[in-house]
PDB file of C-alpha atoms in Angstrom:
ATOM      1  CA  MET A   1       0.161   0.111   0.085  1.00 45.00           C
ATOM      2  CA  PRO A   2       1.618   3.389  -0.889  1.00 47.00           C
ATOM      3  CA  ASP A   3       2.760   5.717   2.383  1.00 60.00           C
ATOM      4  CA  ASP A   4       1.357   8.643   1.211  1.00 85.00           C
ATOM      5  CA  PRO A   5      -1.950   8.468  -1.365  1.00 91.00           C
ATOM      6  CA  ILE A   6      -3.424  11.877  -2.657  1.00 93.00           C
ATOM      7  CA  PRO A   7      -6.861  12.602  -1.717  1.00 96.00           C
ATOM      8  CA  ALA A   8      -8.917  13.169  -4.594  1.00 97.00           C
ATOM      9  CA  ALA A   9     -12.601  13.024  -6.275  1.00 97.00           C
ATOM     10  CA  THR A  10     -13.903  12.852  -9.378  1.00 97.00           C
ATOM     11  CA  LEU A  11     -18.026  13.143 -11.165  1.00 98.00           C
ATOM     12  CA  VAL A  12     -19.319  10.882 -13.252  1.00 98.00           C
ATOM     13  CA  ILE A  13     -21.744  13.038 -14.885  1.00 98.00           C
ATOM     14  CA  PHE A  14     -25.128  11.563 -16.587  1.00 98.00           C
ATOM     15  CA  ARG A  15     -26.817  13.014 -19.675  1.00 96.00           C
ATOM     16  CA  ASP A  16     -29.770  10.541 -20.010  1.00 96.00           C
ATOM     17  CA  ARG A  17     -30.842   9.809 -24.174  1.00 93.00           C
ATOM     18  CA  PRO A  18     -34.291   9.018 -24.491  1.00 92.00           C
ATOM     19  CA  ASP A  19     -33.589   6.108 -27.063  1.00 90.00           C
ATOM     20  CA  ALA A  20     -29.661   5.155 -26.120  1.00 94.00           C
ATOM     21  CA  PRO A  21     -27.524   4.651 -23.306  1.00 95.00           C
ATOM     22  CA  PRO A  22     -26.919   7.632 -21.373  1.00 97.00           C
ATOM     23  CA  GLU A  23     -23.908   9.979 -22.028  1.00 97.00           C
ATOM     24  CA  LEU A  24     -21.033  10.141 -19.473  1.00 98.00           C
ATOM     25  CA  LEU A  25     -18.520  13.255 -19.821  1.00 97.00           C
ATOM     26  CA  MET A  26     -15.075  12.540 -20.143  1.00 96.00           C
ATOM     27  CA  VAL A  27     -12.222  15.015 -20.483  1.00 94.00           C
ATOM     28  CA  GLU A  28      -8.567  13.991 -22.458  1.00 92.00           C
ATOM     29  CA  ARG A  29      -5.822  14.778 -20.530  1.00 83.00           C
ATOM     30  CA  ALA A  30      -2.892  16.560 -22.040  1.00 77.00           C
ATOM     31  CA  LYS A  31       0.425  14.096 -23.263  1.00 71.00           C
ATOM     32  CA  ALA A  32       2.770  16.128 -20.630  1.00 63.00           C
ATOM     33  CA  MET A  33       0.695  15.056 -17.696  1.00 60.00           C
ATOM     34  CA  ALA A  34       2.615  13.029 -15.392  1.00 56.00           C
ATOM     35  CA  PHE A  35      -0.698  11.424 -13.884  1.00 67.00           C
ATOM     36  CA  ALA A  36      -3.038   9.285 -17.086  1.00 62.00           C
ATOM     37  CA  GLY A  37      -1.164  11.611 -19.565  1.00 67.00           C
ATOM     38  CA  GLY A  38      -3.158  11.154 -22.824  1.00 81.00           C
ATOM     39  CA  ALA A  39      -6.073   9.121 -21.302  1.00 90.00           C
ATOM     40  CA  MET A  40      -9.315   9.635 -21.568  1.00 95.00           C
ATOM     41  CA  VAL A  41     -10.781  10.680 -17.716  1.00 95.00           C
ATOM     42  CA  PHE A  42     -13.675  11.590 -15.884  1.00 96.00           C
ATOM     43  CA  PRO A  43     -13.382  15.171 -14.251  1.00 95.00           C
ATOM     44  CA  GLY A  44     -11.979  15.414 -11.135  1.00 94.00           C
ATOM     45  CA  GLY A  45      -8.755  15.832  -9.132  1.00 93.00           C
ATOM     46  CA  ARG A  46      -6.924  16.217  -5.533  1.00 94.00           C
ATOM     47  CA  ILE A  47      -8.838  17.171  -2.376  1.00 96.00           C
ATOM     48  CA  ASP A  48      -7.691  21.086  -1.126  1.00 95.00           C
ATOM     49  CA  PRO A  49      -7.177  22.414   2.323  1.00 94.00           C
ATOM     50  CA  GLY A  50      -9.869  24.483   1.442  1.00 94.00           C
ATOM     51  CA  ASP A  51     -12.623  22.372   0.262  1.00 95.00           C
ATOM     52  CA  HIS A  52     -12.442  20.643   3.902  1.00 94.00           C
ATOM     53  CA  ILE A  53     -12.821  24.342   4.941  1.00 93.00           C
ATOM     54  CA  LEU A  54     -15.756  24.683   3.278  1.00 93.00           C
ATOM     55  CA  ALA A  55     -16.877  20.944   4.183  1.00 93.00           C
ATOM     56  CA  GLN A  56     -16.726  21.898   7.656  1.00 89.00           C
ATOM     57  CA  ALA A  57     -18.476  25.569   7.256  1.00 87.00           C
ATOM     58  CA  SER A  58     -21.403  23.983   5.537  1.00 82.00           C
ATOM     59  CA  GLY A  59     -22.133  21.094   7.619  1.00 77.00           C
ATOM     60  CA  ALA A  60     -21.253  18.285   4.703  1.00 77.00           C
ATOM     61  CA  GLY A  61     -20.477  14.900   5.852  1.00 78.00           C
ATOM     62  CA  GLU A  62     -17.459  12.588   6.330  1.00 83.00           C
ATOM     63  CA  ASP A  63     -16.871  12.760   2.399  1.00 94.00           C
ATOM     64  CA  GLY A  64     -18.006  16.346   2.092  1.00 95.00           C
ATOM     65  CA  ALA A  65     -14.580  17.466   1.291  1.00 96.00           C
ATOM     66  CA  ALA A  66     -14.398  15.023  -1.119  1.00 97.00           C
ATOM     67  CA  ARG A  67     -17.724  15.482  -2.540  1.00 97.00           C
ATOM     68  CA  ILE A  68     -16.591  19.689  -2.646  1.00 96.00           C
ATOM     69  CA  ALA A  69     -13.370  19.252  -4.612  1.00 97.00           C
ATOM     70  CA  ALA A  70     -15.542  17.147  -7.413  1.00 97.00           C
ATOM     71  CA  ILE A  71     -17.641  20.034  -7.931  1.00 97.00           C
ATOM     72  CA  ARG A  72     -14.644  22.715  -7.695  1.00 96.00           C
ATOM     73  CA  GLU A  73     -12.668  20.562 -10.139  1.00 95.00           C
ATOM     74  CA  THR A  74     -15.716  19.919 -12.668  1.00 96.00           C
ATOM     75  CA  LEU A  75     -16.163  23.953 -12.670  1.00 95.00           C
ATOM     76  CA  GLU A  76     -12.756  24.304 -13.560  1.00 94.00           C
ATOM     77  CA  GLU A  77     -11.994  21.556 -15.993  1.00 93.00           C
ATOM     78  CA  ALA A  78     -15.502  21.446 -18.003  1.00 94.00           C
ATOM     79  CA  GLY A  79     -17.149  25.017 -16.796  1.00 94.00           C
ATOM     80  CA  LEU A  80     -20.101  22.625 -15.622  1.00 95.00           C
ATOM     81  CA  ALA A  81     -21.933  24.262 -11.908  1.00 95.00           C
ATOM     82  CA  ILE A  82     -23.145  21.157 -10.352  1.00 95.00           C
ATOM     83  CA  GLY A  83     -23.934  20.981  -6.908  1.00 94.00           C
ATOM     84  CA  LEU A  84     -24.551  24.738  -6.386  1.00 95.00           C
ATOM     85  CA  SER A  85     -27.551  26.612  -5.491  1.00 93.00           C
ATOM     86  CA  PRO A  86     -29.758  28.110  -7.105  1.00 94.00           C
ATOM     87  CA  GLN A  87     -28.316  27.209 -10.297  1.00 92.00           C
ATOM     88  CA  PRO A  88     -25.774  29.833 -11.224  1.00 94.00           C
ATOM     89  CA  SER A  89     -26.459  31.722 -14.487  1.00 93.00           C
ATOM     90  CA  PRO A  90     -24.127  30.911 -17.662  1.00 92.00           C
ATOM     91  CA  ALA A  91     -22.356  34.385 -16.973  1.00 94.00           C
ATOM     92  CA  GLN A  92     -21.986  33.799 -13.507  1.00 95.00           C
ATOM     93  CA  VAL A  93     -20.490  30.359 -14.181  1.00 94.00           C
ATOM     94  CA  VAL A  94     -18.184  31.941 -16.502  1.00 94.00           C
ATOM     95  CA  ALA A  95     -16.842  34.397 -13.494  1.00 96.00           C
ATOM     96  CA  ILE A  96     -16.331  31.929 -11.044  1.00 96.00           C
ATOM     97  CA  ARG A  97     -14.433  29.409 -13.114  1.00 95.00           C
ATOM     98  CA  ALA A  98     -11.694  32.263 -13.934  1.00 95.00           C
ATOM     99  CA  ARG A  99     -11.818  32.840 -10.345  1.00 96.00           C
ATOM    100  CA  LEU A 100     -11.029  29.948  -9.666  1.00 95.00           C
ATOM    101  CA  HIS A 101      -8.383  29.531 -12.574  1.00 93.00           C
ATOM    102  CA  ALA A 102      -6.968  32.435 -10.835  1.00 94.00           C
ATOM    103  CA  GLY A 103      -5.994  30.717  -7.615  1.00 93.00           C
ATOM    104  CA  GLU A 104      -9.235  32.377  -5.440  1.00 95.00           C
ATOM    105  CA  GLY A 105     -10.443  30.417  -2.861  1.00 94.00           C
ATOM    106  CA  LEU A 106     -14.369  28.608  -3.662  1.00 95.00           C
ATOM    107  CA  ALA A 107     -15.594  29.736  -0.391  1.00 94.00           C
ATOM    108  CA  ALA A 108     -15.381  33.366  -1.066  1.00 95.00           C
ATOM    109  CA  ILE A 109     -16.137  33.151  -4.859  1.00 96.00           C
ATOM    110  CA  LEU A 110     -19.396  31.405  -3.681  1.00 96.00           C
ATOM    111  CA  ALA A 111     -20.331  34.404  -0.771  1.00 96.00           C
ATOM    112  CA  ASP A 112     -19.896  37.028  -3.541  1.00 97.00           C
ATOM    113  CA  GLU A 113     -22.125  35.433  -5.450  1.00 96.00           C
ATOM    114  CA  ARG A 114     -24.708  34.389  -2.953  1.00 96.00           C
ATOM    115  CA  LEU A 115     -24.552  30.731  -4.105  1.00 96.00           C
ATOM    116  CA  ALA A 116     -24.588  27.946  -1.422  1.00 93.00           C
ATOM    117  CA  ILE A 117     -22.887  24.283  -2.266  1.00 92.00           C
ATOM    118  CA  ASP A 118     -25.461  20.957  -2.129  1.00 92.00           C
ATOM    119  CA  PRO A 119     -22.779  18.338  -2.396  1.00 92.00           C
ATOM    120  CA  ASP A 120     -25.984  16.100  -1.684  1.00 92.00           C
ATOM    121  CA  VAL A 121     -26.689  15.954  -5.307  1.00 95.00           C
ATOM    122  CA  LEU A 122     -23.808  13.794  -5.465  1.00 97.00           C
ATOM    123  CA  VAL A 123     -24.171   9.645  -5.128  1.00 97.00           C
ATOM    124  CA  PRO A 124     -21.053   7.616  -3.708  1.00 97.00           C
ATOM    125  CA  PHE A 125     -19.747   5.194  -6.561  1.00 98.00           C
ATOM    126  CA  ALA A 126     -16.823   3.506  -5.798  1.00 98.00           C
ATOM    127  CA  ARG A 127     -13.407   4.406  -4.310  1.00 98.00           C
ATOM    128  CA  TRP A 128     -10.212   3.705  -5.813  1.00 97.00           C
ATOM    129  CA  LEU A 129      -7.151   3.524  -3.883  1.00 96.00           C
ATOM    130  CA  PRO A 130      -4.737   1.668  -6.629  1.00 91.00           C
ATOM    131  CA  ALA A 131      -1.222   0.129  -4.917  1.00 85.00           C
ATOM    132  CA  HIS A 132       2.085   0.236  -7.469  1.00 74.00           C
ATOM    133  CA  ALA A 133       5.749   1.188  -7.566  1.00 66.00           C
ATOM    134  CA  HIS A 134       7.135   4.597  -9.006  1.00 63.00           C
ATOM    135  CA  MET A 135       3.915   6.488  -9.804  1.00 71.00           C
ATOM    136  CA  ARG A 136       1.565   9.241  -8.792  1.00 78.00           C
ATOM    137  CA  ILE A 137      -0.680   6.857  -6.025  1.00 88.00           C
ATOM    138  CA  PHE A 138      -5.018   8.767  -6.208  1.00 91.00           C
ATOM    139  CA  ASP A 139      -7.336   7.660  -3.279  1.00 96.00           C
ATOM    140  CA  THR A 140      -9.770   8.488  -5.494  1.00 97.00           C
ATOM    141  CA  LEU A 141     -13.931   8.779  -4.248  1.00 98.00           C
ATOM    142  CA  PHE A 142     -16.416   8.912  -7.300  1.00 98.00           C
ATOM    143  CA  PHE A 143     -19.584  10.418  -7.204  1.00 98.00           C
ATOM    144  CA  LEU A 144     -22.701   9.854  -9.664  1.00 98.00           C
ATOM    145  CA  VAL A 145     -24.487  13.122 -10.652  1.00 98.00           C
ATOM    146  CA  ARG A 146     -26.925  14.373 -13.465  1.00 97.00           C
ATOM    147  CA  ALA A 147     -26.047  16.886 -15.601  1.00 95.00           C
ATOM    148  CA  PRO A 148     -27.437  20.058 -15.467  1.00 89.00           C
ATOM    149  CA  ASP A 149     -30.372  20.959 -17.981  1.00 85.00           C
ATOM    150  CA  GLU A 150     -28.967  22.658 -20.625  1.00 79.00           C
ATOM    151  CA  ALA A 151     -25.569  23.497 -18.919  1.00 79.00           C
ATOM    152  CA  VAL A 152     -22.124  23.639 -22.070  1.00 87.00           C
ATOM    153  CA  ALA A 153     -19.131  21.583 -21.111  1.00 91.00           C
ATOM    154  CA  THR A 154     -16.043  23.319 -22.146  1.00 91.00           C
ATOM    155  CA  VAL A 155     -12.571  22.341 -21.710  1.00 89.00           C
ATOM    156  CA  ASP A 156     -10.346  23.981 -19.737  1.00 83.00           C
ATOM    157  CA  ARG A 157      -7.142  23.289 -21.908  1.00 71.00           C
ATOM    158  CA  THR A 158      -4.652  23.546 -19.412  1.00 77.00           C
ATOM    159  CA  GLU A 159      -4.817  20.263 -18.078  1.00 78.00           C
ATOM    160  CA  ASN A 160      -6.688  18.894 -20.137  1.00 81.00           C
ATOM    161  CA  VAL A 161      -7.237  19.113 -24.066  1.00 86.00           C
ATOM    162  CA  ARG A 162     -10.689  17.563 -25.250  1.00 90.00           C
ATOM    163  CA  LEU A 163     -14.409  16.745 -23.755  1.00 94.00           C
ATOM    164  CA  ILE A 164     -16.609  14.560 -25.254  1.00 95.00           C
ATOM    165  CA  TRP A 165     -20.513  13.323 -24.214  1.00 96.00           C
ATOM    166  CA  THR A 166     -19.910   9.234 -24.863  1.00 97.00           C
ATOM    167  CA  GLY A 167     -22.026   6.323 -23.812  1.00 97.00           C
ATOM    168  CA  ALA A 168     -19.827   4.031 -21.336  1.00 98.00           C
ATOM    169  CA  ALA A 169     -20.305   1.039 -24.210  1.00 98.00           C
ATOM    170  CA  GLU A 170     -18.778   3.117 -27.186  1.00 97.00           C
ATOM    171  CA  LEU A 171     -15.886   4.726 -25.274  1.00 97.00           C
ATOM    172  CA  LEU A 172     -14.724   1.183 -24.536  1.00 97.00           C
ATOM    173  CA  ALA A 173     -14.975   0.269 -28.405  1.00 97.00           C
ATOM    174  CA  GLN A 174     -13.320   3.377 -28.867  1.00 96.00           C
ATOM    175  CA  ALA A 175     -10.462   2.443 -26.497  1.00 95.00           C
ATOM    176  CA  ASP A 176     -10.566  -1.038 -27.724  1.00 94.00           C
ATOM    177  CA  ALA A 177      -9.817  -0.362 -31.099  1.00 95.00           C
ATOM    178  CA  GLY A 178      -6.277   2.054 -30.547  1.00 93.00           C
ATOM    179  CA  HIS A 179      -8.531   4.789 -30.892  1.00 94.00           C
ATOM    180  CA  VAL A 180      -7.968   6.467 -27.347  1.00 94.00           C
ATOM    181  CA  THR A 181      -6.327   5.534 -24.276  1.00 93.00           C
ATOM    182  CA  ILE A 182      -8.222   4.247 -20.673  1.00 95.00           C
ATOM    183  CA  ILE A 183      -6.274   3.222 -17.344  1.00 92.00           C
ATOM    184  CA  TYR A 184      -7.267   0.222 -15.878  1.00 94.00           C
ATOM    185  CA  PRO A 185      -9.528   2.123 -12.924  1.00 95.00           C
ATOM    186  CA  THR A 186     -11.584   4.118 -15.848  1.00 96.00           C
ATOM    187  CA  ARG A 187     -12.123   0.920 -18.356  1.00 96.00           C
ATOM    188  CA  ARG A 188     -13.661  -1.047 -15.089  1.00 97.00           C
ATOM    189  CA  ASN A 189     -15.812   1.662 -14.195  1.00 98.00           C
ATOM    190  CA  LEU A 190     -16.880   2.240 -17.298  1.00 98.00           C
ATOM    191  CA  GLU A 191     -17.682  -1.427 -18.035  1.00 98.00           C
ATOM    192  CA  ARG A 192     -19.907  -1.464 -14.652  1.00 98.00           C
ATOM    193  CA  LEU A 193     -21.336   1.881 -15.965  1.00 98.00           C
ATOM    194  CA  ALA A 194     -22.296   0.406 -19.719  1.00 98.00           C
ATOM    195  CA  LEU A 195     -24.535  -2.104 -17.734  1.00 98.00           C
ATOM    196  CA  TYR A 196     -27.147   0.859 -17.099  1.00 98.00           C
ATOM    197  CA  ALA A 197     -30.576   2.144 -19.221  1.00 97.00           C
ATOM    198  CA  ASP A 198     -30.035   5.808 -17.471  1.00 97.00           C
ATOM    199  CA  TYR A 199     -29.107   7.928 -14.457  1.00 98.00           C
ATOM    200  CA  ASP A 200     -31.777   6.665 -12.217  1.00 98.00           C
ATOM    201  CA  ASP A 201     -30.707   2.695 -13.078  1.00 97.00           C
ATOM    202  CA  ALA A 202     -27.141   3.756 -12.178  1.00 98.00           C
ATOM    203  CA  VAL A 203     -28.083   5.454  -8.700  1.00 98.00           C
ATOM    204  CA  ALA A 204     -30.021   2.368  -7.776  1.00 98.00           C
ATOM    205  CA  ASP A 205     -27.078  -0.048  -8.292  1.00 97.00           C
ATOM    206  CA  ALA A 206     -24.915   2.075  -6.482  1.00 98.00           C
ATOM    207  CA  ARG A 207     -27.025   2.350  -3.661  1.00 97.00           C
ATOM    208  CA  ALA A 208     -27.169  -1.537  -3.668  1.00 97.00           C
ATOM    209  CA  TYR A 209     -22.986  -2.026  -3.210  1.00 97.00           C
ATOM    210  CA  PRO A 210     -21.172  -0.569  -0.592  1.00 93.00           C
ATOM    211  CA  VAL A 211     -18.237   1.978  -1.137  1.00 96.00           C
ATOM    212  CA  ARG A 212     -15.341   0.135  -0.399  1.00 97.00           C
ATOM    213  CA  THR A 213     -11.794   0.554  -1.179  1.00 97.00           C
ATOM    214  CA  ILE A 214     -11.098  -1.295  -4.604  1.00 97.00           C
ATOM    215  CA  THR A 215      -6.791  -1.556  -4.491  1.00 96.00           C
ATOM    216  CA  PRO A 216      -6.274  -3.750  -7.318  1.00 95.00           C
ATOM    217  CA  PHE A 217      -4.366  -6.760  -6.733  1.00 95.00           C
ATOM    218  CA  THR A 218      -2.304  -9.708  -9.022  1.00 94.00           C
ATOM    219  CA  GLU A 219      -3.039 -13.251  -9.429  1.00 95.00           C
ATOM    220  CA  ASP A 220      -1.922 -16.204 -11.288  1.00 95.00           C
ATOM    221  CA  ARG A 221      -4.668 -17.434 -13.423  1.00 92.00           C
ATOM    222  CA  ASP A 222      -3.970 -20.483 -15.759  1.00 91.00           C
ATOM    223  CA  GLY A 223       0.148 -19.531 -15.312  1.00 93.00           C
ATOM    224  CA  VAL A 224      -0.638 -16.010 -16.647  1.00 95.00           C
ATOM    225  CA  ALA A 225      -0.794 -12.358 -14.247  1.00 95.00           C
ATOM    226  CA  HIS A 226      -4.011 -10.778 -14.620  1.00 96.00           C
ATOM    227  CA  LEU A 227      -4.492  -7.654 -12.444  1.00 95.00           C
ATOM    228  CA  CYS A 228      -7.874  -8.059 -10.431  1.00 96.00           C
ATOM    229  CA  ILE A 229     -10.686  -6.241  -8.190  1.00 97.00           C
ATOM    230  CA  PRO A 230     -12.656  -7.453  -5.806  1.00 97.00           C
ATOM    231  CA  ASP A 231     -15.564  -9.599  -7.915  1.00 96.00           C
ATOM    232  CA  ASP A 232     -18.660  -8.775  -5.216  1.00 97.00           C
ATOM    233  CA  LEU A 233     -18.394  -4.695  -5.692  1.00 97.00           C
ATOM    234  CA  GLY A 234     -21.254  -4.617  -9.000  1.00 97.00           C
ATOM    235  CA  TYR A 235     -18.283  -4.887 -11.604  1.00 98.00           C
ATOM    236  CA  PRO A 236     -18.855  -7.071 -14.211  1.00 98.00           C
ATOM    237  CA  ILE A 237     -15.236  -7.754 -15.291  1.00 97.00           C
ATOM    238  CA  THR A 238     -12.556  -8.042 -12.109  1.00 97.00           C
ATOM    239  CA  ALA A 239      -9.692  -9.340 -14.267  1.00 95.00           C
ATOM    240  CA  GLU A 240      -7.559  -8.405 -17.087  1.00 94.00           C
ATOM    241  CA  PRO A 241      -3.747  -9.426 -18.127  1.00 94.00           C
ATOM    242  CA  MET A 242      -1.466  -7.580 -16.628  1.00 91.00           C
ATOM    243  CA  SER A 243       0.085  -7.384 -20.258  1.00 89.00           C
ATOM    244  CA  ALA A 244      -3.140  -5.312 -21.696  1.00 87.00           C
ATOM    245  CA  ALA A 245      -3.387  -3.545 -18.058  1.00 85.00           C
ATOM    246  CA  MET A 246      -3.204   0.171 -18.978  1.00 81.00           C
ATOM    247  CA  ARG A 247      -1.661   1.484 -15.555  1.00 73.00           C
ATOM    248  CA  GLY A 248      -1.721   5.846 -14.326  1.00 63.00           C
TER     249      GLY A 248
END
């Protein structure tokens, strides 16, 4: 187990479609990034000290800082205001995002804009804590959330270079064809997300399983080393040959 994993949080943002599986928002990491460079990931990032302060001030629960970090990072990376009340106008979102990029704290920005944070709109989905040597390790909480109506996501073009709305199965097919890169935790989560017909279906399934920390482990299967995860947390595929596994 890594000595100093970086606490982080991410949002799995759903946009239901009437005659197709839901779309998810994915961002492509810049190739120069030390972690998951060039890979498609869910928006999110590390939990900052200010997230803990705001969580305490707002009376958020035990995972409140993670929820606030996921909300803040999504504002920065994709320009989507999730978990804010009342829903800010497009002009407010642009202004908030610019101030976050300039290094201002979210708490002060929300006070100026007369907005409150509502972290309870996020639904806990999973927690991943890989354990591999000589790589940056993140202890990441994943949350489900529905995309705001009429909101338009735009990439920040700093850490990320592109964003797309795509079905989980569609992105897996793109990865299998070699058109995009996804790392091991993202692949396992996409495989699980591909099971859902819509956001409500995803929420029901998420609540049916405990959020237990997932640390992939190696296991020999018929003479082939596999990277595995527990088989009791709702994931349809729980092992992949080490030779094929893409790690961060």
